[in-house]
PDB file of C-alpha atoms in Angstrom:
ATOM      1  CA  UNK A   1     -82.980 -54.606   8.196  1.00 82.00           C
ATOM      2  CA  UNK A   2     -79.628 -53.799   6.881  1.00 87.00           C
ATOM      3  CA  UNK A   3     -76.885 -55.929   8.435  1.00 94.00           C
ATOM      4  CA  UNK A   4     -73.198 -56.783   8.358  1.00 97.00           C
ATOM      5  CA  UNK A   5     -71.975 -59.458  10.245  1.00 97.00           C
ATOM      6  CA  UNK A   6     -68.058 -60.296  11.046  1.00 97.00           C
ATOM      7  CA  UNK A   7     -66.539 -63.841  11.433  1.00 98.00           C
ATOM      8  CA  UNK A   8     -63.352 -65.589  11.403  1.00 98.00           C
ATOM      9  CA  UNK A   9     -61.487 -63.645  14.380  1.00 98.00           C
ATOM     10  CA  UNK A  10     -59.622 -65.561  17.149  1.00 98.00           C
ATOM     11  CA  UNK A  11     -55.868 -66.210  18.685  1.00 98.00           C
ATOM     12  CA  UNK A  12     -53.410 -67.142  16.285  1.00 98.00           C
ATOM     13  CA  UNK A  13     -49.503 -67.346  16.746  1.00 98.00           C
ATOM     14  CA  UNK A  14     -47.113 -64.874  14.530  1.00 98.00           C
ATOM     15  CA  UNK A  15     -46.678 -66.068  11.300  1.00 98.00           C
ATOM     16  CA  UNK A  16     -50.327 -67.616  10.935  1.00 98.00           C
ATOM     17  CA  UNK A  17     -53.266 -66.840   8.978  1.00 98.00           C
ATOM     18  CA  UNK A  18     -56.920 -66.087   9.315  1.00 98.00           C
ATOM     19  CA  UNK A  19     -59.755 -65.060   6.867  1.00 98.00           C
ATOM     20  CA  UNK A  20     -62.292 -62.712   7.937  1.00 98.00           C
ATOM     21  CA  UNK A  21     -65.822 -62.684   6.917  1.00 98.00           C
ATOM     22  CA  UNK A  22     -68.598 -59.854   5.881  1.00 98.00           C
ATOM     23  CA  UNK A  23     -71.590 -60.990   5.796  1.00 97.00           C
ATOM     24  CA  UNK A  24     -74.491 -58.914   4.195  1.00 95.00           C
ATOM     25  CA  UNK A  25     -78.207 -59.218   4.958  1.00 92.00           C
ATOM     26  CA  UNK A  26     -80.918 -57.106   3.926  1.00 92.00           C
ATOM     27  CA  UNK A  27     -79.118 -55.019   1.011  1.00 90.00           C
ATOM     28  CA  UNK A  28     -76.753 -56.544  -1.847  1.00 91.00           C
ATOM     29  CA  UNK A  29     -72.968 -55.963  -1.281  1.00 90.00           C
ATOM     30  CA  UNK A  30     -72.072 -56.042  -4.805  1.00 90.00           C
ATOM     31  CA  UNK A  31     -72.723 -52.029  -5.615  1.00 91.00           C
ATOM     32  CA  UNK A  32     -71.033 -51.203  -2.385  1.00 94.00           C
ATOM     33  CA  UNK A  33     -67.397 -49.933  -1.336  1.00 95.00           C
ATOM     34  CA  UNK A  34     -66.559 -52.183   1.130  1.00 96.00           C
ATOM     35  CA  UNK A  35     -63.631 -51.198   4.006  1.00 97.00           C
ATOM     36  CA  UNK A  36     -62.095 -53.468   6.575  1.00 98.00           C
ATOM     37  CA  UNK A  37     -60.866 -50.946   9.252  1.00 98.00           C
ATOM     38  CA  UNK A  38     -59.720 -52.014  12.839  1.00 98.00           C
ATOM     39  CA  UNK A  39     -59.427 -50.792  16.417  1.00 98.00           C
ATOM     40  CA  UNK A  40     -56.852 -51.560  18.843  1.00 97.00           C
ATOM     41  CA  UNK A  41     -56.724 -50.657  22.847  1.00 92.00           C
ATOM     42  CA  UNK A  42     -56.353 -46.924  23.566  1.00 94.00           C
ATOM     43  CA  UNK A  43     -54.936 -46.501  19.945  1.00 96.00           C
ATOM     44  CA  UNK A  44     -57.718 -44.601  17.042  1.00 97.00           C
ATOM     45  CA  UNK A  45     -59.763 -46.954  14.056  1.00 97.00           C
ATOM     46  CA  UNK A  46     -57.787 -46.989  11.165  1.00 97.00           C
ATOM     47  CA  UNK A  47     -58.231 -48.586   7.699  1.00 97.00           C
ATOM     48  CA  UNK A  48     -56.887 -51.984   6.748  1.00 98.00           C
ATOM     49  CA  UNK A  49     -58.388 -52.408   3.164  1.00 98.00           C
ATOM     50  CA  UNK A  50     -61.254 -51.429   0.814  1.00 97.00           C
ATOM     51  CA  UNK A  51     -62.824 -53.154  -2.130  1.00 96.00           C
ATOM     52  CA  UNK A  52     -64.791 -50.995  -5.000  1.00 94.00           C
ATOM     53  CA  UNK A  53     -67.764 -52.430  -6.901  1.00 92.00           C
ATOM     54  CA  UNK A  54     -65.755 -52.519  -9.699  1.00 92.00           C
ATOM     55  CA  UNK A  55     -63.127 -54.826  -7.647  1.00 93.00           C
ATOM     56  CA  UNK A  56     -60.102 -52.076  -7.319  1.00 95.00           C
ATOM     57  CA  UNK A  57     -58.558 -52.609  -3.690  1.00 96.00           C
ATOM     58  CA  UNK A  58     -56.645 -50.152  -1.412  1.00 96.00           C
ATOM     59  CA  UNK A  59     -54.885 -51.345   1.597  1.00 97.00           C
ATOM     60  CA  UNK A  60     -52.384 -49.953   4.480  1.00 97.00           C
ATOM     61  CA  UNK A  61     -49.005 -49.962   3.874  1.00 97.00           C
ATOM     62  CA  UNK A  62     -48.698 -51.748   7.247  1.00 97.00           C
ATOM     63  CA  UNK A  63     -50.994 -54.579   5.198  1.00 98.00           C
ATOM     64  CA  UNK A  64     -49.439 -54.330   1.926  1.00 98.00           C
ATOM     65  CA  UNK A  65     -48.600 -57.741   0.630  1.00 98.00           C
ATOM     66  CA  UNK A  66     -49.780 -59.961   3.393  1.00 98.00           C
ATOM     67  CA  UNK A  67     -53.621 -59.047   3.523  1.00 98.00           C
ATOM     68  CA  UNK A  68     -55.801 -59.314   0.310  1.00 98.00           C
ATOM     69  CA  UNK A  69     -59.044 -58.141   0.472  1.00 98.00           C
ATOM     70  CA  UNK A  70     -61.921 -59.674  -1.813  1.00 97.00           C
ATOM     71  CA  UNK A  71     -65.631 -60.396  -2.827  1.00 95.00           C
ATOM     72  CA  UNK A  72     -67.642 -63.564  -3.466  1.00 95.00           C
ATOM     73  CA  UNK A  73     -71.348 -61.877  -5.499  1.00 92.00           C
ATOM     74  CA  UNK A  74     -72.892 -64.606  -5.290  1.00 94.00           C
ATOM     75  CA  UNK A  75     -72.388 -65.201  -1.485  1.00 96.00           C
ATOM     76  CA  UNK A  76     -73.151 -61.699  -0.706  1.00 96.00           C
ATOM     77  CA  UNK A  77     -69.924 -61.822   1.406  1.00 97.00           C
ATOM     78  CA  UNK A  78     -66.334 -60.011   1.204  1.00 98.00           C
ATOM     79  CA  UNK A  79     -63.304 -61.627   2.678  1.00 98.00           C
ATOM     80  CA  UNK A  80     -60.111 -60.340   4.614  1.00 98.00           C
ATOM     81  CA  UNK A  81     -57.296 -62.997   4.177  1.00 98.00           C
ATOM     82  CA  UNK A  82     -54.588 -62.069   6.236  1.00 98.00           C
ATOM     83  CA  UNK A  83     -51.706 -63.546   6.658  1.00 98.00           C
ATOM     84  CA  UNK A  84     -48.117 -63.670   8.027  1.00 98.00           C
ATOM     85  CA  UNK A  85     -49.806 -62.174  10.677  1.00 98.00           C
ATOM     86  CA  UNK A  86     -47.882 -60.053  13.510  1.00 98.00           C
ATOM     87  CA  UNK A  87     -48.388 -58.989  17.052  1.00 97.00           C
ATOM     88  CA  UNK A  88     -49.415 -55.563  15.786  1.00 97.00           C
ATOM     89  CA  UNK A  89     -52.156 -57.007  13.855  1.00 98.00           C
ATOM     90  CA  UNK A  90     -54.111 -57.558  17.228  1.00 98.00           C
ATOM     91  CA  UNK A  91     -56.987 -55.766  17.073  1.00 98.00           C
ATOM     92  CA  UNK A  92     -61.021 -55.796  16.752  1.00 98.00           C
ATOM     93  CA  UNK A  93     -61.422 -55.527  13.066  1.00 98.00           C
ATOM     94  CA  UNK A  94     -64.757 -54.149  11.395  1.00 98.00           C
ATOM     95  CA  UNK A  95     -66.433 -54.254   7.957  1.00 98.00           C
ATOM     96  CA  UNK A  96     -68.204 -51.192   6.640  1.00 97.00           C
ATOM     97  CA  UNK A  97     -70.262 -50.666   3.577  1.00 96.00           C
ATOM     98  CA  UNK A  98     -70.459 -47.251   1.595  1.00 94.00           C
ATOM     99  CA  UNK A  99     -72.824 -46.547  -1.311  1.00 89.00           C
ATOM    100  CA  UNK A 100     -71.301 -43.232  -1.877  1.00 87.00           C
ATOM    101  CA  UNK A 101     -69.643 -44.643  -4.883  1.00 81.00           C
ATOM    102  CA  UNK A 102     -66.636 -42.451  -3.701  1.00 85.00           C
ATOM    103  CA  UNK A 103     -63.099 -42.268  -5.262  1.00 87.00           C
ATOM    104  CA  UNK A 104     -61.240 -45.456  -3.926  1.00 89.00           C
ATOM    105  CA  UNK A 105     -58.390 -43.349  -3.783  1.00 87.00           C
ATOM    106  CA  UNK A 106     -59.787 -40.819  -1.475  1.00 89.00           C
ATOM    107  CA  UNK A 107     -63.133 -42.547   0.468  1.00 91.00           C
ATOM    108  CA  UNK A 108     -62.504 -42.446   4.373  1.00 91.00           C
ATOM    109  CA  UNK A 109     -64.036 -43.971   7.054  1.00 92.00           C
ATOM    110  CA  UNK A 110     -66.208 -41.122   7.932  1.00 93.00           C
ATOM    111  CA  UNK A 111     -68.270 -42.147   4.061  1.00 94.00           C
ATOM    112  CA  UNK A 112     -69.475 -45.239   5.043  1.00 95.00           C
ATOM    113  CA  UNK A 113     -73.123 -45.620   6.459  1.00 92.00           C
ATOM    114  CA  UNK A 114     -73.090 -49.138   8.053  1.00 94.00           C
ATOM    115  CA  UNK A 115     -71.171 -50.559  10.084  1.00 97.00           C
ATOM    116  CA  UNK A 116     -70.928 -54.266  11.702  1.00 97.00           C
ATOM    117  CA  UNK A 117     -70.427 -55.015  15.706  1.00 97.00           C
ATOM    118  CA  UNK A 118     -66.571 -56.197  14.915  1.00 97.00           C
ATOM    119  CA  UNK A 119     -64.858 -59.501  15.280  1.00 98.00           C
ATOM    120  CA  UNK A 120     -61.468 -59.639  17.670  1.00 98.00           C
ATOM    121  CA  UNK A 121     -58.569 -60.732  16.124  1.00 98.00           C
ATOM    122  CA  UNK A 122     -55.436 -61.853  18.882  1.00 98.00           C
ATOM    123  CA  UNK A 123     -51.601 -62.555  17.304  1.00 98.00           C
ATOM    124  CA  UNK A 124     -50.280 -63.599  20.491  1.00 97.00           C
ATOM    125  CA  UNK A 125     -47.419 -66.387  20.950  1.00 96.00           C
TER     126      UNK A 125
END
């Protein structure tokens, strides 16, 4: 059974840091374009960051510079460190996997086939 699992979400203060998890089971991350996208109340999912096979990275301007995306092969797992975190960053965020081997440039949300149950992440003083 293909699986991705989130981890690492919780309350943090503005200014702090957390590192997400993706954990794979059942299918190797490592071919896969891999997004971090996330959901706030009432407002629409939206992209954070994606990761290529080949390692090239996208991210939101609202991210730029305080989030860096990456992959660990060899623990089947991709990471979300985010930090200098803000208020706005509250959300539940998601990891996706595409093996559409799409553009970087130009994959969207609507190209990747699974999907994990989300992890809630709280910048709250």
């Amino acid at each position: 059974q293909l699986q991705l699992v989130e981890s690492g979400g919780g309350l943090v203060q503005p200014g702090g840091s957390l590192r997400l998890s993706c954990a794979a089971s059942g299918f190797t991350l490592e071919t896969y374009t891999i997004g971090w996208f996330r959901q706030a109340p009432g407002k629409e999912r939206e992209e954070v960051s994606c990761i290529d096979s080949s390692g090239t990275t996208k991210y939101a301007d609202s991210v730029k510079g305080r989030f860096t995306i990456s992959r660990d092969n060899d623990k089947n797992t991709v990471y979300l460190q985010m930090n200098n975190l803000k208020p706005e960053d509250t959300a539940v965020y998601y990891c996706a996997a595409s093996d559409l081997n799409i553009n970087i440039a130009i994959v969207t949300m609507w190209d990747y086939d699974y999907w994990g149950q989300g992890t809630q992440v709280t910048v709250s003083s």
